[in-house]
Coordinates of C-alpha atoms and ligand atoms in Angstrom, one line a residue:
M1 CA 352.2 10.4 70.6
E2 CA 355.2 11.4 68.5
Q3 CA 353.2 14.1 66.9
V4 CA 352.4 15.3 70.4
E5 CA 355.9 15.7 71.5
A6 CA 356.9 17.3 68.2
G7 CA 354.6 20.2 69.1
F8 CA 356.7 21.2 72.1
A9 CA 360.0 19.9 70.7
E10 CA 359.6 22.3 67.7
L11 CA 359.8 25.1 70.2
G12 CA 363.4 24.1 71.0
L13 CA 362.8 22.9 74.6
R14 CA 365.2 20.5 76.3
A15 CA 364.5 16.8 76.8
E16 CA 363.9 17.0 80.5
L17 CA 361.1 19.6 80.0
L18 CA 359.6 17.6 77.1
A19 CA 359.5 14.6 79.3
A20 CA 357.7 16.5 82.1
L21 CA 355.1 17.8 79.7
T22 CA 354.4 14.4 78.3
N23 CA 354.0 13.1 81.8
L24 CA 351.5 15.8 82.6
G25 CA 349.5 14.9 79.5
Y26 CA 350.0 18.2 77.7
E27 CA 349.5 17.3 74.1
E28 CA 350.4 20.5 72.2
P29 CA 351.5 24.0 73.0
T30 CA 348.7 26.6 73.5
P31 CA 348.8 29.6 71.1
I32 CA 350.6 31.9 73.6
Q33 CA 353.1 29.2 74.3
R34 CA 353.8 28.7 70.6
E35 CA 354.4 32.4 70.2
A36 CA 356.2 33.2 73.4
I37 CA 358.5 30.3 74.0
P38 CA 360.9 30.6 71.0
P39 CA 361.7 34.3 71.5
L40 CA 362.1 33.8 75.3
V41 CA 364.4 30.9 74.8
E42 CA 366.5 33.1 72.6
G43 CA 366.8 35.6 75.4
N44 CA 364.5 38.3 74.2
D45 CA 362.4 40.6 76.4
L46 CA 358.7 40.1 75.9
V47 CA 355.3 41.8 76.5
G48 CA 352.4 39.4 76.3
Q49 CA 348.7 40.2 76.6
A50 CA 347.2 37.0 78.0
A51 CA 344.7 36.2 80.7
T52 CA 344.6 33.3 83.2
G53 CA 343.6 30.2 81.4
T54 CA 345.7 30.8 78.2
G55 CA 348.6 28.7 79.4
K56 CA 350.8 31.8 80.1
T57 CA 352.4 30.3 83.2
A58 CA 354.1 27.6 81.1
A59 CA 354.9 30.2 78.4
F60 CA 357.3 31.9 80.8
A61 CA 358.2 29.1 83.2
L62 CA 359.5 26.7 80.5
P63 CA 362.0 29.2 79.1
L64 CA 363.2 30.0 82.6
L65 CA 363.9 26.3 83.1
Q66 CA 365.5 25.9 79.7
T67 CA 368.7 27.5 80.7
L68 CA 368.8 26.3 84.3
T69 CA 371.8 24.2 85.3
A70 CA 370.3 20.8 86.5
R71 CA 370.8 20.3 90.2
R72 CA 372.4 23.7 90.6
R73 CA 374.0 24.3 94.0
E74 CA 374.6 28.1 94.1
P75 CA 372.4 29.7 96.8
E76 CA 371.2 32.9 95.0
P77 CA 368.2 32.7 92.6
V78 CA 368.6 33.1 88.9
A79 CA 365.0 33.9 88.2
L80 CA 362.4 36.0 90.0
V81 CA 358.6 35.9 89.2
L82 CA 356.5 38.7 90.7
V83 CA 352.8 38.0 91.1
P84 CA 349.9 40.0 92.7
T85 CA 348.5 37.4 95.1
R86 CA 349.6 34.6 97.4
E87 CA 347.2 32.3 95.6
L88 CA 349.0 32.9 92.3
A89 CA 352.4 32.7 94.0
E90 CA 351.6 29.2 95.1
Q91 CA 350.1 28.2 91.7
V92 CA 353.0 29.5 89.7
S93 CA 355.5 28.0 92.1
Q94 CA 353.8 24.6 91.8
A95 CA 353.8 24.9 88.0
V96 CA 357.6 25.6 88.0
H97 CA 358.2 22.7 90.3
R98 CA 356.2 20.3 88.1
Y99 CA 357.8 21.4 84.9
G100 CA 361.3 21.4 86.4
R101 CA 361.1 18.2 88.5
D102 CA 363.7 16.4 86.4
L103 CA 366.1 19.3 86.7
G104 CA 365.8 19.3 90.4
V105 CA 364.7 22.9 90.4
R106 CA 364.5 24.6 93.8
V107 CA 361.5 27.0 93.7
L108 CA 360.2 29.1 96.6
P109 CA 356.9 31.0 96.9
V110 CA 357.2 34.0 99.2
Y111 CA 354.2 36.0 100.2
G112 CA 352.9 38.0 103.2
G113 CA 350.8 36.2 105.7
Q114 CA 353.1 33.1 105.7
P115 CA 355.5 32.8 108.6
I116 CA 358.7 34.4 107.5
G117 CA 360.8 31.9 109.4
R118 CA 360.1 29.1 106.9
Q119 CA 361.0 31.4 104.0
L120 CA 364.2 32.4 105.7
Q121 CA 365.2 28.8 106.1
A122 CA 364.5 27.9 102.5
L123 CA 366.3 31.0 101.2
G124 CA 369.3 30.0 103.5
R125 CA 369.4 26.5 101.9
G126 CA 369.5 28.1 98.4
V127 CA 366.9 28.5 95.6
D128 CA 366.8 28.8 91.8
V129 CA 363.5 30.5 91.3
V130 CA 361.7 32.8 93.7
V131 CA 358.0 33.5 93.0
G132 CA 356.7 36.2 95.2
T133 CA 354.3 39.1 95.9
P134 CA 356.2 42.4 95.6
G135 CA 355.7 43.5 99.3
R136 CA 357.2 40.4 100.8
V137 CA 360.0 40.2 98.2
L138 CA 361.0 43.7 99.1
D139 CA 360.9 42.8 102.8
H140 CA 363.4 40.1 102.1
I141 CA 365.6 42.4 100.1
D142 CA 365.5 45.0 103.0
R143 CA 366.4 42.3 105.5
G144 CA 369.3 41.2 103.4
T145 CA 367.9 37.7 103.1
L146 CA 367.3 37.8 99.3
Q147 CA 370.1 38.8 96.9
L148 CA 369.1 39.4 93.3
G149 CA 372.6 39.9 91.9
D150 CA 372.6 36.6 89.9
V151 CA 369.1 37.0 88.5
R152 CA 369.0 36.5 84.8
T153 CA 365.2 36.7 84.2
V154 CA 362.5 38.7 85.9
V155 CA 358.8 38.0 85.1
L156 CA 356.0 40.4 86.0
D157 CA 352.9 38.2 85.9
E158 CA 349.4 39.8 85.9
A159 CA 351.1 43.2 85.8
D160 CA 347.9 45.1 85.5
E161 CA 346.6 43.5 88.7
M162 CA 349.9 44.3 90.5
L163 CA 349.6 48.0 89.5
D164 CA 345.9 48.0 90.6
M165 CA 346.9 46.8 94.0
G166 CA 349.4 49.6 94.4
F167 CA 352.6 47.7 93.9
A168 CA 354.1 50.0 91.2
D169 CA 356.8 51.5 93.5
D170 CA 357.7 48.1 94.9
I171 CA 358.2 46.7 91.5
E172 CA 360.5 49.6 90.6
A173 CA 362.5 49.1 93.7
I174 CA 362.8 45.4 93.1
L175 CA 363.9 45.8 89.5
A176 CA 366.6 48.3 90.6
E177 CA 368.1 45.4 92.7
T178 CA 368.5 43.1 89.6
P179 CA 371.3 43.3 87.0
E180 CA 370.6 45.6 84.1
T181 CA 371.5 42.7 81.7
R182 CA 368.6 40.7 82.8
Q183 CA 365.8 39.4 80.6
T184 CA 362.5 41.0 81.5
V185 CA 359.1 39.4 80.7
L186 CA 355.7 41.1 81.3
F187 CA 352.3 39.4 81.1
S188 CA 349.1 41.3 81.5
A189 CA 345.5 40.6 80.7
T190 CA 344.9 44.3 79.8
M191 CA 347.4 46.9 78.4
P192 CA 346.5 50.2 80.0
P193 CA 349.0 53.1 79.4
R194 CA 350.7 52.5 82.8
I195 CA 351.7 49.0 81.7
D196 CA 353.1 50.4 78.5
S197 CA 355.1 52.9 80.4
I198 CA 356.7 50.2 82.6
A199 CA 357.5 48.2 79.5
R200 CA 359.1 51.2 77.9
R201 CA 361.3 52.0 80.9
H202 CA 362.3 48.5 81.9
L203 CA 362.2 46.2 78.9
R204 CA 364.6 46.3 75.9
E205 CA 363.1 46.0 72.5
P206 CA 360.5 43.5 73.7
V207 CA 358.7 41.1 71.4
R208 CA 355.0 41.9 71.6
I209 CA 352.3 39.2 71.6
T210 CA 348.5 39.7 71.6
M211 CA 346.1 36.8 71.5
G212 CA 342.6 36.3 70.0
R213 CA 342.4 39.2 67.6
E214 CA 340.7 37.6 64.5
P215 CA 337.0 37.9 64.7
V216 CA 335.0 35.0 63.4
A217 CA 332.7 35.3 60.4
P218 CA 329.1 34.8 61.5
G219 CA 328.6 32.0 58.9
D220 CA 331.4 30.0 60.6
L221 CA 329.4 29.7 63.8
P222 CA 327.0 26.9 64.4
L223 CA 323.5 27.3 65.7
V224 CA 324.0 26.4 69.3
R225 CA 322.8 27.4 72.7
Q226 CA 325.9 28.6 74.6
S227 CA 326.0 28.7 78.3
A228 CA 328.6 28.7 81.1
Y229 CA 328.8 27.9 84.8
I230 CA 331.2 29.5 87.2
V231 CA 332.5 26.9 89.6
A232 CA 335.5 26.8 91.9
R233 CA 338.1 24.3 90.9
P234 CA 337.4 21.6 93.6
Y235 CA 333.7 21.4 92.6
R236 CA 334.2 21.1 88.8
A237 CA 333.8 17.3 88.5
A238 CA 330.7 17.3 90.8
A239 CA 329.3 20.2 88.8
L240 CA 329.8 18.4 85.5
G241 CA 328.0 15.3 86.8
R242 CA 325.1 17.5 87.9
I243 CA 324.8 19.4 84.6
L244 CA 324.9 16.1 82.7
D245 CA 322.1 14.7 84.9
V246 CA 319.9 17.7 84.1
E247 CA 320.8 18.1 80.4
A248 CA 320.6 14.3 79.8
P249 CA 322.4 14.5 76.5
S250 CA 322.1 11.5 74.1
A251 CA 325.6 11.9 72.7
A252 CA 328.1 14.4 74.1
I253 CA 331.8 15.2 74.0
V254 CA 333.5 16.6 77.1
F255 CA 336.7 18.5 76.3
C256 CA 339.6 18.5 78.8
R257 CA 343.0 20.2 78.6
T258 CA 345.3 17.3 79.4
R259 CA 345.4 13.6 79.1
E260 CA 345.5 13.3 82.9
E261 CA 342.3 15.3 83.2
V262 CA 340.6 13.1 80.5
D263 CA 341.3 10.0 82.6
Q264 CA 340.1 11.6 85.8
V265 CA 336.9 12.9 84.3
T266 CA 336.1 9.6 82.6
E267 CA 336.5 7.8 85.8
T268 CA 334.3 10.2 87.7
L269 CA 331.5 10.0 85.1
N270 CA 331.6 6.2 85.0
G271 CA 331.3 6.3 88.8
R272 CA 328.2 8.3 88.3
G273 CA 326.6 5.7 86.1
Y274 CA 327.4 7.2 82.6
R275 CA 328.9 5.2 79.8
A276 CA 331.9 7.5 79.2
E277 CA 335.0 6.7 77.2
A278 CA 338.4 8.5 77.1
L279 CA 339.8 9.7 73.8
H280 CA 343.3 11.1 73.8
G281 CA 346.5 11.5 71.8
G282 CA 348.2 8.6 73.8
M283 CA 345.8 6.1 72.1
S284 CA 346.5 4.3 68.8
Q285 CA 344.4 5.2 65.8
D286 CA 342.9 1.7 66.1
Q287 CA 341.8 2.3 69.7
R288 CA 340.3 5.7 68.7
D289 CA 338.4 4.2 65.8
R290 CA 336.8 1.6 68.0
T291 CA 335.8 4.2 70.6
M292 CA 334.2 6.3 67.9
G293 CA 332.4 3.3 66.6
R294 CA 330.9 2.7 70.1
L295 CA 329.7 6.3 70.2
R296 CA 328.1 6.1 66.8
A297 CA 326.4 2.8 67.8
G298 CA 325.1 4.4 71.0
T299 CA 326.9 2.0 73.3
T300 CA 328.9 5.0 74.6
E301 CA 327.0 8.2 75.4
L302 CA 329.9 10.4 76.4
L303 CA 333.3 10.9 75.0
V304 CA 335.9 12.7 77.1
A305 CA 338.7 14.1 74.9
T306 CA 341.6 16.4 74.4
D307 CA 341.6 18.8 71.4
V308 CA 344.3 16.9 69.7
A309 CA 342.4 13.6 69.9
A310 CA 339.1 15.1 68.8
R311 CA 340.6 16.7 65.7
G312 CA 338.9 15.6 62.5
L313 CA 336.3 13.8 64.5
D314 CA 332.9 13.9 62.8
V315 CA 329.9 12.6 64.6
E316 CA 326.5 13.5 63.3
Q317 CA 324.5 12.7 66.4
L318 CA 326.4 14.9 68.9
T319 CA 324.0 17.0 70.9
H320 CA 326.3 18.6 73.4
V321 CA 329.8 19.9 73.6
I322 CA 331.0 20.5 77.1
N323 CA 334.1 22.3 78.0
F324 CA 335.4 21.0 81.3
N325 CA 337.5 24.2 81.5
V326 CA 337.6 27.3 79.3
P327 CA 339.7 26.4 76.2
V328 CA 343.1 28.0 76.2
A329 CA 342.4 30.2 73.2
P330 CA 339.1 31.6 72.0
E331 CA 339.8 30.0 68.6
A332 CA 339.8 26.6 70.2
Y333 CA 336.3 27.3 71.6
V334 CA 334.9 28.0 68.1
H335 CA 336.5 24.9 66.8
R336 CA 335.1 22.8 69.6
I337 CA 331.5 24.0 69.4
G338 CA 331.6 23.5 65.6
R339 CA 331.0 19.9 66.3
V340 CA 327.4 20.3 67.3
G341 CA 324.5 22.1 65.6
R342 CA 325.5 20.6 62.2
A343 CA 323.2 20.9 59.3
G344 CA 320.9 23.3 61.0
R345 CA 320.3 20.9 64.0
E346 CA 320.1 22.3 67.4
G347 CA 323.0 21.8 69.8
C348 CA 324.3 23.0 73.2
A349 CA 327.7 24.3 74.1
I350 CA 328.4 24.3 77.9
T351 CA 331.5 25.7 79.5
L352 CA 332.7 25.3 83.1
A353 CA 334.9 28.3 84.1
E354 CA 336.7 29.1 87.3
P355 CA 336.0 32.5 88.8
R356 CA 339.3 33.8 87.5
E357 CA 338.6 32.6 84.0
Q358 CA 335.6 34.8 83.4
R359 CA 337.8 37.2 81.4
M360 CA 338.4 34.4 78.9
L361 CA 334.6 34.0 78.4
K362 CA 334.5 37.7 77.6
A363 CA 337.3 37.3 75.1
I364 CA 335.4 34.4 73.4
E365 CA 332.2 36.5 73.3
R366 CA 334.2 39.3 71.6
L367 CA 335.6 36.9 69.1
T368 CA 332.3 35.3 68.1
G369 CA 330.0 38.2 68.6
Q370 CA 327.7 35.9 70.4
R371 CA 326.5 35.7 74.0
I372 CA 327.4 33.1 76.5
T373 CA 324.7 33.0 79.1
L374 CA 325.9 32.5 82.7
E375 CA 323.7 29.9 84.3
K376 CA 323.2 28.9 87.9
L377 CA 324.2 25.3 88.8
P378 CA 321.3 23.0 89.5
T379 CA 320.7 22.7 93.2
V380 CA 320.2 19.5 95.0
T381 CA 316.4 20.3 95.0
D382 CA 316.5 20.9 91.2
L383 CA 318.3 17.6 90.7
R384 CA 315.8 15.7 92.8
A385 CA 312.9 17.2 90.9
R386 CA 314.6 16.3 87.6
R387 CA 315.2 12.7 88.7
L388 CA 311.5 12.3 89.7
E389 CA 310.6 13.7 86.3
L390 CA 312.8 11.0 84.7
T391 CA 311.2 8.3 86.8
R392 CA 307.7 9.6 85.8
A393 CA 308.8 9.5 82.1
S394 CA 309.9 5.9 82.4
L395 CA 306.6 4.9 84.0
L396 CA 304.7 6.7 81.3
A397 CA 306.7 4.8 78.6
S398 CA 306.0 1.5 80.4
L399 CA 302.2 2.3 80.7
E400 CA 302.1 3.1 77.0
A401 CA 304.0 -0.1 76.0
D402 CA 301.0 -2.2 77.2
D403 CA 302.9 -5.4 78.1
L404 CA 301.9 -5.4 81.7
E405 CA 299.7 -8.5 82.0
R406 CA 302.4 -10.9 83.1
Y407 CA 302.9 -8.8 86.3
R408 CA 299.2 -9.0 87.3
V409 CA 299.8 -12.0 89.6
V410 CA 302.0 -9.9 91.8
L411 CA 299.5 -7.2 91.9
D412 CA 296.6 -9.5 92.6
S413 CA 298.4 -11.3 95.4
L414 CA 298.9 -7.9 97.2
T415 CA 295.6 -6.2 96.6
G416 CA 293.9 -8.3 99.3
E417 CA 296.1 -6.8 101.9
F418 CA 297.1 -3.4 100.6
D419 CA 295.6 -0.4 98.9
V420 CA 296.4 -0.2 95.2
E421 CA 297.7 3.3 95.5
N422 CA 300.2 2.3 98.1
I423 CA 301.3 -0.6 96.0
A424 CA 301.8 1.8 93.1
L425 CA 303.8 4.1 95.3
A426 CA 306.1 1.3 96.4
A427 CA 306.7 0.3 92.8
V428 CA 307.6 3.9 91.9
K429 CA 310.0 4.0 94.8
L430 CA 311.7 0.9 93.7
L431 CA 312.0 2.1 90.1
H432 CA 313.4 5.5 91.3
E433 CA 315.9 3.9 93.5
A434 CA 317.0 1.4 90.8
A435 CA 317.7 4.4 88.6
G436 CA 320.1 5.9 91.1
G437 CA 317.5 7.5 93.4
D438 CA 318.6 10.5 95.4
D439 CA 322.2 9.7 96.1
D440 CA 323.7 11.9 98.8
E441 CA 324.4 15.1 96.8
E442 CA 326.2 18.0 98.4
E443 CA 325.4 21.6 97.6
I444 CA 328.1 23.2 95.4
P445 CA 328.9 26.7 96.6
T446 CA 328.5 29.6 94.3
P447 CA 331.7 31.5 94.1
A448 CA 331.6 35.1 95.4
P449 CA 331.6 37.7 92.6
P450 CA 335.0 39.2 91.8
R451 CA 335.8 42.0 94.2
E452 CA 336.2 45.6 93.3
R453 CA 339.9 46.4 93.6
S454 CA 341.1 49.6 95.1
P455 CA 344.6 50.9 95.1
R456 CA 346.4 50.4 98.3
N457 CA 349.3 52.5 99.5
S458 CA 350.3 51.2 102.8
R459 CA 353.7 49.4 103.1
D460 CA 352.3 46.2 104.4
R461 CA 350.7 45.3 101.1
D462 CA 350.9 41.6 101.1
R463 CA 348.4 41.2 103.8
P464 CA 345.1 40.2 102.2
P465 CA 342.5 42.9 102.0
V466 CA 339.4 42.4 104.0
R467 CA 335.8 42.6 103.1
S468 CA 334.0 43.6 106.2
S469 CA 330.7 45.2 107.1
R470 CA 332.5 47.2 109.7
G471 CA 334.8 48.7 107.1
S472 CA 338.1 48.0 108.8
S473 CA 341.5 48.7 107.2
S474 CA 343.7 46.0 105.7
D475 CA 346.5 46.4 108.3
E476 CA 345.0 44.2 110.9
G477 CA 345.2 40.8 112.7
V478 CA 344.2 37.3 111.8
A479 CA 341.7 35.2 113.7
R480 CA 341.9 31.5 114.0
L481 CA 338.6 29.6 113.7
F482 CA 337.9 26.1 114.9
F483 CA 335.8 23.9 112.7
G484 CA 334.6 20.6 114.3
I485 CA 335.3 18.6 111.2
G486 CA 338.5 16.9 110.1
R487 CA 340.4 14.3 108.1
R488 CA 338.1 11.5 109.5
V489 CA 335.4 12.5 107.0
G490 CA 337.9 13.0 104.2
L491 CA 338.0 16.8 104.6
R492 CA 340.5 18.6 102.3
P493 CA 341.6 22.2 102.5
Q494 CA 339.7 23.0 99.3
D495 CA 336.5 21.9 101.0
L496 CA 337.0 24.5 103.7
V497 CA 338.1 27.2 101.3
G498 CA 335.1 26.4 99.0
A499 CA 332.6 26.5 101.9
I500 CA 334.0 29.7 103.4
A501 CA 334.3 31.5 100.1
G502 CA 330.9 30.3 99.0
E503 CA 329.0 31.1 102.1
S504 CA 330.7 34.2 103.4
G505 CA 331.7 36.0 100.3
L506 CA 335.3 36.2 101.5
S507 CA 337.6 35.5 98.5
A508 CA 340.0 32.5 98.6
R509 CA 343.0 34.8 98.8
E510 CA 341.7 36.3 102.0
I511 CA 341.7 32.9 103.7
G512 CA 345.0 32.2 105.5
A513 CA 346.7 29.1 106.8
I514 CA 344.6 25.9 107.2
Q515 CA 345.5 23.1 109.5
I516 CA 343.5 19.8 109.3
T517 CA 343.7 17.2 112.1
D518 CA 341.7 14.0 112.4
R519 CA 338.8 15.5 114.2
F520 CA 339.0 19.2 113.7
S521 CA 340.5 22.0 111.6
L522 CA 341.9 25.5 112.2
V523 CA 341.5 28.2 109.6
E524 CA 342.9 31.7 109.6
V525 CA 340.7 34.5 108.4
P526 CA 341.0 38.3 108.8
E527 CA 340.0 39.3 112.3
S528 CA 337.4 41.8 111.0
A529 CA 335.7 39.1 109.0
A530 CA 335.8 36.4 111.7
D531 CA 332.3 36.9 113.1
M532 CA 330.8 37.2 109.7
V533 CA 332.4 33.9 108.7
I534 CA 331.2 32.2 111.8
E535 CA 327.7 33.5 111.2
A536 CA 327.7 32.4 107.6
M537 CA 329.0 28.9 108.4
Q538 CA 325.9 28.3 110.6
R539 CA 324.0 27.9 107.3
S540 CA 326.6 25.8 105.5
F541 CA 327.3 22.1 104.9
I542 CA 330.8 20.8 104.5
R543 CA 331.1 17.3 103.2
G544 CA 327.5 16.7 104.0
R545 CA 327.8 17.9 107.6
R546 CA 327.2 21.0 109.5
P547 CA 330.2 21.3 111.8
S548 CA 330.4 23.6 114.8
V549 CA 332.5 26.7 114.1
R550 CA 333.9 29.1 116.6
R551 CA 336.9 31.1 117.5
E552 CA 339.8 29.0 118.6
R553 CA 339.7 29.0 122.4
F554 CA 343.4 29.4 122.9
S555 CA 344.0 32.0 120.3
R556 CA 346.3 34.9 121.2
Ligands
LIG1 P1 347.5 29.4 83.0 O1 346.8 30.3 81.9 O2 348.9 29.5 83.0 O3 346.9 29.7 84.4 O4 347.2 27.9 82.7 C1 345.9 27.4 82.7 C2 345.8 25.9 82.8 O5 346.1 25.2 81.5 C3 346.7 25.2 83.8 O6 345.9 24.4 84.6 C4 347.8 24.5 83.0 O7 348.1 23.3 83.7 C5 347.0 24.2 81.7 N1 347.9 24.1 80.6 C6 348.9 25.0 80.2 N2 349.5 24.7 79.1 C7 348.8 23.6 78.6 C8 349.0 22.8 77.4 N3 349.9 23.1 76.5 N4 348.2 21.8 77.3 C9 347.3 21.5 78.2 N5 347.1 22.2 79.4 C10 347.8 23.2 79.6

């Protein structure tokens, strides 16, 4: 634990931030954090090449918070983060909020599509950090509702994507409103010349950071089958359970990013009937040794661990390494999969990735020079077939064991009345059900493939673009759809987003406000996509039900 905090403490972060990180279960900085945080804390400008999944948000958010006066009262923001999408605005804003909770940070996401009234009120009350999409931020500047005169730091996050979306002029206009003395930070997954030109014009002698450059020697890589599944975040735990059911590993390690995640995943797997144990840096050496002993003895079949906890761990019999999310650096991936396929034995490395993290998989492939095959998640039908197969295998083992005579009295007492075949079927059913049977499984939606981006030039850029068979423009209205399903059945917004995105091909960022009541829900989608979504939802299950979906009767 002390060693854990030392990792971030060495980067010079203040106590309130270290406490927040420990709370979140972050055990050590990711490579990008290790490299970016010290120069940022010293006030340097910085250009970082890093994709989603590397921990880049904390890399810029922690330094922003480092110099923030705790419980500051001044109304104008001291930091501005520009991001390409509303989804990212919310994510980054939540991250800043979580890291800065002990400092009482006031952070506000601003993006198009959200009622401006709420943003105006929040701005009026005063904010420390604004996280916004360029179009909406510029709207606020034009209205005089956002003053950037006190801004000390500007972050351009996912800069390549912002340029692709046609935000270049807006970014220039926004930067012109901020003091020249500001610190400017730019993160981008790719570094095309246009990004370089922005960096040259707006950043002062920036520190440059690039991740994942050292290729791995082929001899350092184990002999393993490498595959990945693309799953939207809300379905990751369910997907993991399903993959494990089909793979049926005899001893596996599941890697998670944080201690919190380790605990959640362990609980989920135990709930599914696995003997899973957590292994993280918060545990004493003694506790860890005992857990390892149980794995070696076969009492535990799954270990759920963070990188730090699994360091130095040597288990001969591991057959599978499973990454619950893409590791924060390609090097960590190589490290993890090195734990299987030892001494020429076969092993499997399986990675769950969110749609946005596919870029990280590519980076790993470049580093290792090996392919990671994208697989389709087992469907409910696959799962049922696999379970029947396992039942059959158990029966076969029992038939071969030849110790069946003592059960003959039961059989004999039934054969007078029933057909032997039916008795056999009833016995198979009982065995199958005792092994878990066909528990109610829900289909996990396949995320839509990433959309082609096209530059947009209209002024109203924050409005989500629309995929439509009728080819409408992006400057159009929003339709509200009624879904006959609500909180009563435990419905959560992510269930709706997952179902809509999975069935209709609309991307999550094209889905607007969601309101969930006890019995029904209302979801905003682009008007031009409304009919297509309604049609797609006729085929879809949400939390095991097929709700009625239609336009809201009272919509404007
Ligand atoms: P990002 O690349 O910023 O989108 O972050 C990817 C994910 O990694 C987020 O879910 C973070 O909460 C998580 N994360 C970031 N830094 C760390 C860290 N040092 N340890 C564990 N998880 C982290």
